[in-house]
Coordinates of C-alpha atoms in Angstrom, one line a residue:
M1 CA 42.7 1.4 2.6
K2 CA 41.1 -1.4 4.5
Y3 CA 41.2 -1.7 8.3
E4 CA 42.7 1.8 8.7
I5 CA 42.1 1.6 12.5
L6 CA 44.4 -1.4 13.0
P7 CA 47.8 0.4 12.9
W8 CA 46.5 2.8 15.5
L9 CA 45.4 -0.1 17.7
I10 CA 48.8 -1.9 17.2
L11 CA 50.6 1.3 18.4
F12 CA 48.5 2.1 21.4
L13 CA 47.6 -1.4 22.8
P14 CA 51.0 -1.8 24.5
L15 CA 50.7 1.7 26.1
L16 CA 47.3 0.7 27.4
S17 CA 48.8 -2.5 28.7
A18 CA 51.5 -0.6 30.5
A19 CA 49.0 1.8 32.0
V20 CA 46.6 -1.0 33.2
I21 CA 49.5 -3.0 34.8
T22 CA 50.9 0.0 36.5
L23 CA 47.6 1.3 37.8
F24 CA 45.6 -1.8 38.6
T25 CA 47.4 -5.2 38.4
L26 CA 50.9 -4.5 39.7
R27 CA 50.3 -6.8 42.7
C28 CA 49.3 -9.7 40.4
K29 CA 52.2 -11.2 38.5
T30 CA 50.2 -13.6 36.4
T31 CA 47.5 -11.1 35.3
S32 CA 50.1 -8.5 34.5
S33 CA 52.1 -10.9 32.4
L34 CA 49.1 -12.1 30.4
I35 CA 47.9 -8.5 29.7
S36 CA 51.4 -7.6 28.3
I37 CA 51.7 -10.8 26.3
G38 CA 48.1 -10.4 25.0
A39 CA 48.8 -6.8 23.8
I40 CA 51.8 -7.7 21.7
V41 CA 50.4 -11.0 20.4
A42 CA 47.2 -9.1 19.4
G43 CA 49.4 -6.5 17.7
F44 CA 51.1 -9.3 15.7
V45 CA 47.8 -10.7 14.6
M46 CA 46.4 -7.3 13.6
T47 CA 49.6 -6.6 11.6
V48 CA 49.1 -9.9 9.7
V49 CA 45.5 -9.0 9.0
F50 CA 46.3 -5.5 7.8
I51 CA 49.1 -6.8 5.5
N52 CA 46.9 -9.5 4.2
A53 CA 44.2 -6.9 3.4
N54 CA 46.4 -4.2 1.9
G55 CA 49.7 -5.8 0.9
F56 CA 53.1 -4.4 1.7
H57 CA 52.4 -1.4 -0.6
P58 CA 49.0 0.1 0.5
A59 CA 47.3 2.5 -1.8
V60 CA 47.4 5.1 1.0
S61 CA 50.8 5.1 2.6
E62 CA 50.0 7.6 5.4
T63 CA 47.3 8.2 7.9
M64 CA 47.5 11.2 10.2
T65 CA 45.9 13.8 12.3
N66 CA 47.0 17.4 13.0
W67 CA 48.7 17.6 16.4
L68 CA 50.4 21.0 16.7
N69 CA 49.8 24.0 14.5
F70 CA 51.8 27.2 15.4
G71 CA 50.1 29.3 12.8
G72 CA 53.3 29.5 10.7
P73 CA 55.3 27.2 8.5
L74 CA 55.7 24.7 11.3
Q75 CA 52.8 22.2 11.5
I76 CA 53.4 18.9 13.2
D77 CA 51.1 15.9 12.5
F78 CA 50.7 12.7 14.5
G79 CA 50.9 10.4 11.6
L80 CA 51.7 6.8 10.7
K81 CA 53.8 5.8 7.7
L82 CA 52.5 2.6 6.2
D83 CA 54.9 1.1 3.6
A84 CA 56.9 -2.0 3.1
L85 CA 59.7 -0.7 5.4
S86 CA 57.4 0.1 8.3
L87 CA 55.1 -3.0 7.9
M88 CA 58.1 -5.4 7.9
M89 CA 59.4 -3.7 11.0
L90 CA 55.9 -4.1 12.6
L91 CA 56.2 -7.8 11.9
I92 CA 59.6 -8.0 13.5
V93 CA 58.8 -5.9 16.6
T94 CA 55.5 -7.7 17.3
G95 CA 56.5 -11.2 16.1
V96 CA 60.0 -11.5 17.6
G97 CA 58.9 -9.3 20.5
G98 CA 55.9 -11.6 21.1
A99 CA 58.1 -14.7 21.3
I100 CA 60.4 -12.9 23.8
H101 CA 57.4 -11.8 25.9
I102 CA 56.2 -15.4 26.1
Y103 CA 59.7 -16.6 27.0
S104 CA 59.9 -13.9 29.7
Y105 CA 56.8 -15.4 31.3
G106 CA 58.9 -18.5 32.2
Y107 CA 62.2 -16.8 32.7
M108 CA 61.0 -14.2 35.2
D109 CA 58.6 -16.6 37.0
E110 CA 60.4 -16.4 40.3
D111 CA 61.1 -12.7 40.2
P112 CA 59.0 -10.7 42.8
S113 CA 58.9 -7.7 40.4
K114 CA 57.6 -9.7 37.4
A115 CA 54.6 -7.4 37.0
R116 CA 56.8 -4.3 36.9
F117 CA 59.0 -6.0 34.3
F118 CA 56.1 -6.6 32.0
A119 CA 54.9 -3.0 32.4
F120 CA 58.3 -1.8 31.3
L121 CA 58.3 -4.3 28.4
S122 CA 54.9 -2.9 27.2
L123 CA 56.2 0.7 27.5
F124 CA 59.3 -0.2 25.5
T125 CA 57.1 -2.0 22.8
F126 CA 54.9 1.1 22.5
S127 CA 58.0 3.3 22.1
M128 CA 59.6 1.1 19.5
L129 CA 56.4 0.9 17.5
G130 CA 56.2 4.7 17.5
I131 CA 59.6 4.9 15.9
V132 CA 58.6 2.4 13.3
L133 CA 55.4 4.1 12.4
A134 CA 56.4 7.7 12.6
N135 CA 55.9 9.8 9.5
N136 CA 57.9 12.8 10.6
F137 CA 61.0 13.7 12.5
V138 CA 59.4 15.2 15.5
M139 CA 57.2 12.1 16.2
M140 CA 60.2 9.9 15.6
F141 CA 62.4 11.9 18.0
I142 CA 59.8 11.8 20.8
F143 CA 59.5 8.0 20.5
W144 CA 63.3 7.8 20.1
E145 CA 63.6 9.4 23.6
L146 CA 60.9 7.1 25.0
V147 CA 62.9 4.1 23.8
G148 CA 65.9 5.6 25.7
V149 CA 63.8 5.9 28.9
S150 CA 62.4 2.4 28.5
S151 CA 65.8 0.9 27.9
Y152 CA 67.1 2.7 31.0
L153 CA 64.3 1.2 33.1
L154 CA 64.8 -2.3 31.7
I155 CA 68.6 -2.4 31.8
G156 CA 68.5 -1.2 35.4
F157 CA 65.5 -3.4 36.3
W158 CA 67.5 -5.1 39.1
Y159 CA 68.3 -1.7 40.6
E160 CA 69.6 -3.3 43.8
K161 CA 72.7 -4.4 41.8
P162 CA 75.1 -1.5 41.5
S163 CA 76.4 -2.8 38.2
A164 CA 72.9 -2.8 36.7
G165 CA 72.3 0.8 37.8
D166 CA 75.7 1.9 36.4
A167 CA 75.0 0.1 33.1
A168 CA 71.6 1.8 32.8
K169 CA 73.1 5.2 33.5
K170 CA 75.9 4.6 31.0
A171 CA 73.5 3.5 28.3
F172 CA 71.2 6.5 28.9
I173 CA 74.0 9.1 29.0
T174 CA 75.9 7.7 26.0
N175 CA 72.7 7.7 23.9
R176 CA 72.0 11.3 24.9
L177 CA 75.3 12.3 23.2
G178 CA 74.2 10.8 19.9
D179 CA 70.7 12.3 20.3
F180 CA 72.1 15.8 20.7
G181 CA 73.6 15.5 17.2
F182 CA 70.4 13.9 15.9
L183 CA 68.3 16.8 17.2
A184 CA 70.7 19.4 15.7
G185 CA 70.4 17.6 12.4
I186 CA 66.6 17.6 12.5
L187 CA 66.6 21.4 13.2
M188 CA 69.0 22.0 10.4
V189 CA 66.9 19.9 7.9
W190 CA 63.7 21.8 9.0
G191 CA 65.5 25.2 8.7
L192 CA 66.7 24.5 5.2
L193 CA 63.7 22.5 3.8
G194 CA 60.8 23.9 5.9
S195 CA 59.2 20.5 6.6
L196 CA 59.7 17.5 9.0
N197 CA 57.5 15.0 7.1
F198 CA 59.5 12.3 5.5
G199 CA 57.4 12.2 2.4
V200 CA 57.6 15.9 1.8
L201 CA 61.3 15.9 2.5
K202 CA 62.0 13.1 0.1
G203 CA 59.9 14.8 -2.6
A204 CA 61.9 18.1 -2.0
M205 CA 65.2 16.3 -2.3
E206 CA 64.2 14.4 -5.4
T207 CA 63.0 17.6 -7.1
N208 CA 66.1 19.5 -6.1
P209 CA 69.0 17.3 -4.9
A210 CA 71.0 20.5 -4.0
A211 CA 68.2 21.8 -1.7
L212 CA 70.4 21.5 1.4
G213 CA 73.2 23.4 -0.2
C214 CA 76.6 23.4 1.4
C215 CA 75.2 22.0 4.6
A216 CA 74.0 18.7 3.0
T217 CA 76.8 16.5 4.3
I218 CA 76.9 18.1 7.7
A219 CA 73.1 17.8 8.1
G220 CA 73.2 14.1 7.1
L221 CA 76.1 13.3 9.5
L222 CA 74.3 15.0 12.3
V223 CA 71.2 12.9 11.7
F224 CA 73.5 9.9 11.6
C225 CA 74.7 10.7 15.1
G226 CA 71.3 9.4 16.3
A227 CA 72.1 6.0 14.8
V228 CA 75.6 6.1 16.2
G229 CA 74.1 6.2 19.7
K230 CA 71.1 3.9 19.3
S231 CA 72.9 1.3 17.1
A232 CA 76.1 1.6 19.3
Q233 CA 78.5 2.5 16.5
F234 CA 82.1 3.7 17.2
P235 CA 82.8 5.8 19.2
L236 CA 79.6 5.4 21.2
H237 CA 79.7 1.6 21.2
V238 CA 80.7 1.2 24.8
W239 CA 77.2 1.1 26.3
L240 CA 75.8 -2.0 24.6
P241 CA 78.0 -4.7 26.2
D242 CA 77.4 -3.3 29.7
A243 CA 73.6 -3.3 29.0
M244 CA 73.8 -7.1 29.5
E245 CA 73.4 -6.5 33.2
G246 CA 69.6 -6.5 32.6
P247 CA 67.5 -9.7 32.5
T248 CA 68.3 -11.9 29.5
P249 CA 64.9 -11.2 27.8
V250 CA 65.9 -7.5 27.9
S251 CA 69.1 -8.4 26.1
A252 CA 67.1 -10.3 23.4
L253 CA 64.4 -7.7 22.9
I254 CA 66.3 -4.4 23.2
H255 CA 69.8 -5.2 22.2
A256 CA 69.3 -7.7 19.5
A257 CA 65.8 -7.5 17.9
T258 CA 64.5 -4.0 18.2
M259 CA 66.2 -1.0 19.9
V260 CA 69.6 -1.2 18.4
A261 CA 68.0 -1.8 15.0
A262 CA 66.2 1.5 15.3
G263 CA 69.3 3.4 14.2
V264 CA 69.7 1.3 11.0
Y265 CA 65.9 1.6 10.3
M266 CA 66.2 5.4 10.7
L267 CA 69.1 5.6 8.3
C268 CA 67.1 3.6 5.7
R269 CA 64.0 5.7 6.3
T270 CA 66.0 9.0 5.7
L271 CA 68.4 7.7 3.1
F272 CA 67.5 10.6 0.7
L273 CA 69.3 13.0 3.0
Y274 CA 72.8 11.6 2.7
T275 CA 75.3 12.8 0.2
P276 CA 78.0 10.5 -1.3
D277 CA 80.5 12.0 1.2
A278 CA 78.2 11.3 4.1
L279 CA 77.6 7.8 3.0
H280 CA 81.3 7.2 2.7
V281 CA 81.8 8.2 6.3
I282 CA 78.9 6.0 7.4
A283 CA 80.2 3.0 5.5
Y284 CA 83.7 3.2 7.1
I285 CA 82.3 3.8 10.6
G286 CA 80.2 0.7 10.2
G287 CA 83.0 -1.4 8.9
F288 CA 85.4 -0.3 11.7
T289 CA 82.7 -1.0 14.3
A290 CA 82.1 -4.4 12.9
L291 CA 85.8 -5.3 13.0
L292 CA 86.5 -3.8 16.4
A293 CA 83.6 -5.7 18.1
A294 CA 84.4 -9.0 16.4
L295 CA 88.0 -8.8 17.7
I296 CA 86.8 -8.0 21.2
A297 CA 84.3 -10.9 21.2
V298 CA 87.1 -13.4 20.6
Q299 CA 88.4 -13.0 24.2
Q300 CA 85.2 -12.5 26.2
N301 CA 84.2 -15.2 28.7
D302 CA 80.7 -14.0 29.7
I303 CA 78.2 -15.9 27.5
K304 CA 75.9 -12.8 27.1
R305 CA 78.8 -10.4 26.5
I306 CA 80.1 -12.5 23.6
I307 CA 76.7 -12.4 22.0
A308 CA 76.5 -8.7 22.8
Y309 CA 79.7 -7.9 20.9
S310 CA 78.4 -10.1 18.1
T311 CA 75.4 -7.8 18.0
L312 CA 77.8 -4.8 17.8
S313 CA 79.6 -6.4 14.9
Q314 CA 76.5 -7.3 13.0
L315 CA 75.1 -3.8 13.4
G316 CA 78.4 -2.5 11.9
Y317 CA 77.7 -4.7 8.9
M318 CA 74.2 -3.1 8.5
V319 CA 75.5 0.4 8.8
M320 CA 78.3 -0.4 6.4
A321 CA 75.7 -1.6 3.9
V322 CA 73.7 1.6 4.2
G323 CA 76.9 3.6 3.6
L324 CA 77.5 1.5 0.5
A325 CA 74.0 2.7 -0.8
G326 CA 72.5 -0.7 0.0
P327 CA 69.4 -0.1 2.2
T328 CA 67.9 -3.4 1.1
P329 CA 70.8 -5.6 2.2
A330 CA 70.9 -3.6 5.5
M331 CA 67.3 -4.2 6.2
F332 CA 67.4 -7.8 5.0
H333 CA 70.3 -8.5 7.5
L334 CA 68.4 -6.6 10.2
T335 CA 65.5 -8.9 9.8
T336 CA 67.3 -12.2 9.8
H337 CA 69.6 -10.9 12.6
A338 CA 66.4 -10.3 14.7
F339 CA 65.6 -14.0 14.3
F340 CA 68.9 -15.6 15.0
K341 CA 70.3 -13.1 17.5
A342 CA 67.1 -13.2 19.6
L343 CA 67.4 -17.0 19.4
L344 CA 71.0 -16.9 20.6
F345 CA 70.2 -14.6 23.5
L346 CA 67.2 -16.6 24.6
S347 CA 69.2 -19.9 24.3
A348 CA 71.9 -18.3 26.4
G349 CA 69.3 -17.4 28.9
S350 CA 68.1 -21.0 29.0
V351 CA 71.7 -22.1 29.6
I352 CA 72.0 -19.5 32.4
L353 CA 68.9 -20.9 34.0
G354 CA 70.1 -24.4 33.6
M355 CA 73.5 -23.4 35.1
H356 CA 71.8 -21.7 38.1
H357 CA 72.7 -18.2 36.9
E358 CA 76.3 -18.9 36.0
Q359 CA 77.4 -16.9 33.0
D360 CA 81.2 -17.8 32.7
I361 CA 81.6 -20.2 29.8
W362 CA 84.6 -21.7 31.4
Q363 CA 82.4 -23.0 34.2
M364 CA 80.2 -24.9 31.7
G365 CA 80.9 -27.8 29.4
N366 CA 79.1 -30.9 28.0
L367 CA 75.7 -29.3 28.2
R368 CA 74.5 -30.9 25.0
K369 CA 73.5 -34.0 26.9
K370 CA 71.7 -32.2 29.7
M371 CA 70.0 -29.5 27.5
P372 CA 69.2 -31.2 24.1
I373 CA 66.6 -28.7 22.9
T374 CA 68.7 -25.7 23.9
F375 CA 71.7 -27.3 22.3
V376 CA 69.9 -27.8 18.9
T377 CA 68.4 -24.3 18.9
F378 CA 71.7 -22.7 19.8
L379 CA 73.4 -24.6 17.1
I380 CA 70.9 -23.4 14.5
G381 CA 71.4 -19.8 15.7
A382 CA 75.1 -20.1 15.7
L383 CA 75.2 -21.5 12.1
A384 CA 72.8 -18.8 10.9
L385 CA 74.9 -16.0 12.5
S386 CA 78.1 -17.6 11.0
G387 CA 76.5 -17.6 7.5
L388 CA 76.3 -21.3 6.6
W389 CA 74.3 -21.9 3.4
P390 CA 71.3 -22.3 3.2
L391 CA 70.4 -20.7 6.6
S392 CA 69.1 -17.1 6.8
G393 CA 72.4 -15.4 7.8
F394 CA 74.1 -16.7 4.7
F395 CA 71.7 -14.9 2.3
S396 CA 71.6 -11.5 4.2
K397 CA 75.4 -11.5 4.9
D398 CA 76.1 -12.4 1.3
S399 CA 73.9 -9.5 0.1
I400 CA 76.1 -7.1 2.1
L401 CA 79.3 -8.6 0.9
G402 CA 77.9 -8.6 -2.6
Q403 CA 77.0 -4.9 -2.2
A404 CA 80.6 -4.0 -1.2
Y405 CA 82.0 -6.1 -4.1
G406 CA 79.6 -4.6 -6.6
Q407 CA 80.5 -1.1 -5.4
H408 CA 84.2 -1.9 -6.0
N409 CA 85.0 -1.0 -2.4
Y410 CA 87.4 -3.9 -2.1
L411 CA 88.8 -2.7 1.3
L412 CA 85.4 -3.0 3.0
F413 CA 84.8 -6.2 1.1
I414 CA 88.0 -7.8 2.5
I415 CA 87.2 -6.5 6.0
G416 CA 83.7 -8.0 5.7
V417 CA 85.0 -11.4 4.7
F418 CA 87.6 -11.3 7.5
I419 CA 84.8 -10.4 10.0
A420 CA 82.7 -13.3 8.7
G421 CA 85.6 -15.7 9.6
L422 CA 86.0 -14.0 13.0
T423 CA 82.2 -14.3 13.6
T424 CA 82.3 -18.1 13.0
F425 CA 85.4 -18.4 15.2
Y426 CA 84.1 -16.6 18.3
T427 CA 80.6 -18.1 17.9
F428 CA 81.8 -21.7 17.8
R429 CA 84.4 -20.9 20.5
L430 CA 81.4 -20.2 22.7
F431 CA 79.5 -23.2 21.4
F432 CA 82.2 -25.8 21.8
V433 CA 83.2 -24.6 25.3
V434 CA 79.6 -24.6 26.5
F435 CA 78.2 -27.7 24.9
F436 CA 81.3 -29.9 24.4
G437 CA 84.3 -31.0 26.4
Q438 CA 84.2 -31.9 30.0
E439 CA 82.0 -30.5 32.8
K440 CA 84.0 -27.7 34.4
S441 CA 82.0 -27.1 37.5
K442 CA 79.4 -28.5 39.9
A443 CA 76.8 -26.3 38.3
A444 CA 77.5 -27.9 34.9
S445 CA 77.0 -31.4 36.3
H446 CA 73.7 -30.4 37.8
A447 CA 72.4 -28.5 34.7
H448 CA 68.9 -29.2 33.4
E449 CA 66.7 -28.4 30.4
S450 CA 64.4 -25.4 30.7
S451 CA 60.6 -25.6 30.8
L452 CA 58.3 -25.6 27.7
V453 CA 57.4 -22.0 28.0
I454 CA 61.1 -21.2 27.5
T455 CA 62.0 -23.8 24.9
L456 CA 58.9 -23.3 22.7
P457 CA 59.9 -19.7 21.6
L458 CA 63.4 -21.1 20.9
I459 CA 62.0 -23.6 18.5
V460 CA 59.9 -21.0 16.7
L461 CA 62.8 -18.6 16.4
A462 CA 65.0 -21.5 15.2
V463 CA 62.6 -22.3 12.4
F464 CA 62.7 -18.7 11.1
S465 CA 66.5 -18.5 11.6
A466 CA 66.8 -21.4 9.3
I467 CA 64.3 -20.4 6.6
G468 CA 64.4 -16.6 6.9
G469 CA 66.5 -16.1 3.8
L470 CA 64.1 -18.0 1.6
I471 CA 60.7 -16.5 2.4
G472 CA 61.0 -13.4 0.2
I473 CA 62.1 -10.8 2.8
E474 CA 64.6 -9.1 0.5
G475 CA 62.0 -8.8 -2.2
I476 CA 59.6 -7.0 0.2
Y477 CA 62.1 -4.3 0.9
H478 CA 62.4 -3.7 -2.9
Y479 CA 59.0 -2.0 -2.7
N480 CA 60.8 0.8 -0.9
F481 CA 64.2 0.5 -2.5
P482 CA 63.9 -0.7 -6.1
I483 CA 67.0 -2.1 -7.8
E484 CA 67.9 -2.8 -11.4
G485 CA 67.3 -6.3 -12.7
E486 CA 65.0 -9.0 -11.6
Q487 CA 65.2 -11.5 -8.8
S488 CA 65.0 -15.2 -9.4
A489 CA 61.6 -16.7 -8.8
G490 CA 61.0 -20.0 -7.1
F491 CA 62.4 -21.8 -4.1
I492 CA 65.2 -23.6 -5.9
A493 CA 66.3 -20.5 -7.8
A494 CA 66.3 -18.5 -4.5
L495 CA 68.5 -21.1 -2.9
F496 CA 71.3 -20.5 -5.5
E497 CA 70.6 -16.8 -6.2
P498 CA 73.7 -15.6 -4.2
F499 CA 76.0 -17.8 -6.2
K500 CA 74.5 -16.4 -9.4
A501 CA 74.4 -12.7 -8.3
S502 CA 77.8 -12.4 -6.6
P503 CA 79.7 -15.7 -6.7
V504 CA 82.9 -14.2 -5.4
A505 CA 81.2 -12.9 -2.3
A506 CA 79.3 -16.1 -1.7
L507 CA 82.2 -18.4 -2.1
L508 CA 84.6 -16.3 0.0
G509 CA 82.0 -16.0 2.7
L510 CA 81.7 -19.8 2.8
L511 CA 85.5 -20.1 2.8
A512 CA 85.7 -17.7 5.8
F513 CA 83.0 -19.8 7.6
A514 CA 85.0 -23.0 7.0
I515 CA 88.3 -21.5 8.2
G516 CA 86.7 -20.0 11.3
L517 CA 84.9 -23.3 12.2
V518 CA 88.1 -25.4 11.8
A519 CA 90.1 -23.0 13.9
A520 CA 87.5 -23.0 16.6
W521 CA 87.3 -26.8 16.6
A522 CA 91.0 -27.2 16.8
L523 CA 91.4 -24.8 19.7
Y524 CA 88.3 -25.3 21.8
A525 CA 86.6 -28.6 21.1
K526 CA 88.3 -30.2 24.1
A527 CA 89.8 -27.2 25.9
A528 CA 89.5 -26.8 29.7
T529 CA 91.1 -23.4 29.6
D530 CA 91.5 -20.8 26.9
P531 CA 94.7 -21.5 24.8
L532 CA 94.6 -18.3 22.8
P533 CA 96.1 -15.8 25.3
A534 CA 99.4 -17.8 25.3
K535 CA 99.5 -17.6 21.5
L536 CA 98.5 -13.9 21.1
G537 CA 100.1 -12.4 24.2
G538 CA 99.4 -8.7 24.7
M539 CA 96.9 -8.7 21.8
A540 CA 94.7 -11.1 23.7
T541 CA 94.9 -9.0 26.8
A542 CA 93.9 -5.9 24.8
M543 CA 90.9 -7.7 23.3
K544 CA 89.8 -9.1 26.7
N545 CA 89.9 -5.5 28.1
K546 CA 87.9 -4.1 25.1
F547 CA 91.0 -2.3 23.8
Y548 CA 90.8 -0.1 26.9
F549 CA 88.1 2.2 25.5
D550 CA 86.4 2.6 28.9
E551 CA 89.7 3.4 30.5
L552 CA 90.5 5.9 27.7
Y553 CA 87.2 7.7 28.1
E554 CA 87.7 7.7 31.9
A555 CA 91.1 9.3 31.5
T556 CA 90.1 11.9 28.9
F557 CA 86.5 12.9 28.5
I558 CA 85.2 12.0 32.0
R559 CA 88.2 13.5 33.8
A560 CA 88.0 16.6 31.6
H561 CA 84.3 16.8 32.4
D562 CA 85.0 16.5 36.2
G563 CA 87.7 19.1 35.9
I564 CA 85.5 21.6 34.1
A565 CA 82.7 20.9 36.7
A566 CA 85.1 21.6 39.5
V567 CA 86.2 24.9 38.0
V568 CA 82.6 25.9 37.4
N569 CA 81.7 24.9 40.9
W570 CA 84.6 27.1 42.3
I571 CA 83.4 30.0 40.2
D572 CA 79.9 29.5 41.4
Q573 CA 80.9 29.3 45.1
W574 CA 83.7 31.9 45.4
I575 CA 83.1 34.4 42.7
L576 CA 79.4 34.5 41.9
E577 CA 78.3 33.4 45.3
G578 CA 80.9 35.2 47.3
C579 CA 81.5 38.4 45.4
G580 CA 78.3 38.8 43.4
I581 CA 75.1 37.1 44.6
G582 CA 76.6 36.7 48.0
L583 CA 77.0 40.5 48.5
V584 CA 73.5 41.2 47.3
R585 CA 72.1 38.4 49.5
G586 CA 74.2 39.5 52.5
G587 CA 73.2 43.2 52.1
T588 CA 69.5 42.3 51.8
N589 CA 69.8 40.1 54.9
L590 CA 71.6 42.8 56.9
S591 CA 69.0 45.4 55.9
G592 CA 66.2 43.1 56.8
R593 CA 67.8 42.5 60.2
M594 CA 68.1 46.2 60.9
L595 CA 64.6 47.0 59.7
R596 CA 63.2 44.2 61.8
H597 CA 64.2 46.1 65.0
L598 CA 61.7 48.8 64.0
Q599 CA 58.9 46.4 64.2
T600 CA 58.6 46.2 68.0
G601 CA 54.9 45.7 68.5
N602 CA 54.9 48.6 71.0
L603 CA 52.1 51.2 70.3
Q604 CA 54.0 54.0 71.9
T605 CA 57.1 53.4 69.7
Y606 CA 54.9 53.4 66.6
A607 CA 53.3 56.7 67.7
F608 CA 56.7 58.2 68.4
L609 CA 58.0 57.2 64.9
F610 CA 54.8 58.5 63.3
V611 CA 55.2 61.9 64.9
L612 CA 58.9 61.9 64.1
G613 CA 58.1 61.2 60.4
V614 CA 55.5 63.9 60.2
S615 CA 57.9 66.4 61.8
L616 CA 60.6 65.6 59.3
V617 CA 58.1 66.0 56.4
L618 CA 56.9 69.4 57.8
Y619 CA 60.5 70.5 58.3
F620 CA 61.5 69.9 54.7
V621 CA 58.2 71.4 53.3
L622 CA 58.3 74.6 55.4
R623 CA 62.0 75.0 54.9
K624 CA 61.3 75.9 51.3

C-alpha cells in the first residue's frame, strides 16, 4: 500500500492543530484560524493523494498497532480501516468540513473568541475522523464520545447565552442515553464473539450467521441505540433542533455534514450484526422519524430550525434505507445530503449576517435582489434537497424509494413519497418567504450580500449539490456493498438510470416534488403572514410546538427523575446520614472530644496518668 503514513497524518493533524491553538496562539485570531484551516485542507489533499495512489479498494485494507494487551482474549488495536466506505467518508469530512472552515473564517470574523472556536472545530474534526477510520468497536466508541464532547463545546460556544448552554447540555445528556445502549451492545458482541475488530466480527458472522444465538436481535438493537442518539432518531430526536443555538458553521458541520451522519455510517459499518427482525425495527424507526420531522418543519419560523428539522427527516430516510437492507442508498444519500444541507445551512448563515442576525423568516422578504449569490446557491440547495432531476438529491432519494419499492415494503414507500412532497413544501415555504414577496422589516430593507470568503464556499458546495448524483458516488459504495446486476456506464446513461431501474419511484418522486412546489407557491409566494394555521387549526399548533415532545418528556421522565432523586436524597440525609453514618460519625466525634481532654500538655497530669496506669496493670496481674 502506497503512502501508508498519510491516513495517520490525516487523523492527527487536526489534533495537533487544536493543541497548538490552545497552547500557543489562542490570543491571535488570524493565526489560529489559518492553522485550523490548513490542517483540514491538508487532510483533504492527502486524502485525494492516497486515493489516487491506492484507489477506493486498497490491497491492504487495515493498518494498525497494538494498543492494549491484557494477556487474555481481549487485545485492543489502534487501527485504521481503509476501504471504500471510510475513504469516501474521509473525503466528506475533510472536503465539506474544509469548505465550512473557510466559511467560518469570515462568519466568525468579529467574534472575540474566534481562536477558541477554531480550536474546538479542529478537536471535532479529529474526533469525527477517528470514528470514520476506526477498525474496532473500542476505538470507535472512544472517538464517539470525543465527538459528543466536541459538539457540547461547539453548541454551547456562546456560553453567555443561557439558551446555548441549555442546548449543549440537552444534546450531551440525550446522546449519553443512546451511548449507554451502544456500550451495552458492544459488550454483548464481545462476550459472544470474543473480538471487537470489525473484520474479525464480519468473518465470524459470515462463517456462522447464528453465532450470536438468541441474543442476535437484542445485540443489534443495542448497538443501534448509538445511532438513535447520534443521528437523532425517535425518541431521542429532541436535541438536534435545539443545537441550532450554536454558530451557524457549527450547524453546518456537526448537524448536517458529519456528526449526525456518524450514526448512519456506524450502521453501515456494522451491518453484518443485524438480523432481519432488527432491520425491520430500524426501518420503521427511520421512517417514523422522517415523517415526524417533516411535519414539524412545516410550521417552524426560525430559518435554522426549519433546516434542522429537514436534517432530522433526511436522516430518517437514511436509517430507513439501512433497515431495508440498503446500505448503498443510505450512504449515497448521506454523501449528497452533506453537500446540499451544508450549502443550505451556510446560505442561511449568509442570510442571517445580511439580516443583522435576524432568524425569523417572517421578518425577511425580497432578499433575492439584495443577496443574488446567496439567492442562487440557496435555490440550488433547495432544489437538490427537494429531489428535482437531475440534481444530486433526486438520484440519492430515488435510490431509497427504489429500495423500499423493490423490497415490496409499500407502506414505507408511500410514506417516503409523502415525505418527499412535504420536503418540497416546507423548503420552498422557507425559500419564497425569505427571497420573494415584500420586505417585512427594516432589517430586510437594509440587507446586503456577504463577503467573498463566505460566498465562495457556497458556490463550491452548490456545484457539488448539482452534480453529486452523476459523479459515480453510488458505484464507489458498491465496493463495500455489492449488488446484483450492472450499473449503466456513461454520463447520459447515468442521467436516466433511475427511470430505468425503478420508474415508479422516480416518477412518483417527481410528482411529489411538483405537488409540493405548487402548494408552496400558492400559499407563500406573496404571503405577509402564514396562512396555514387558519387552515389546519389545532394540527398547525401541534406542529409548531413540535408535537409537545419536550413537554411530554418534562412531565414524565424528567419529573420522575426529579422525584426519584428527591427520595434518594431524603434517604441519604435522614436514614443513612441520620441513623447510620450519622451515628458513627457522631460517636466518633464525641469520643474524640472526650479523649481530647486527656491531652492537657501538663507534665504532672501525664505523670499521674502514667502511675495510675501502671498501678492498674499491677493490680490485675498480682490479683491472679
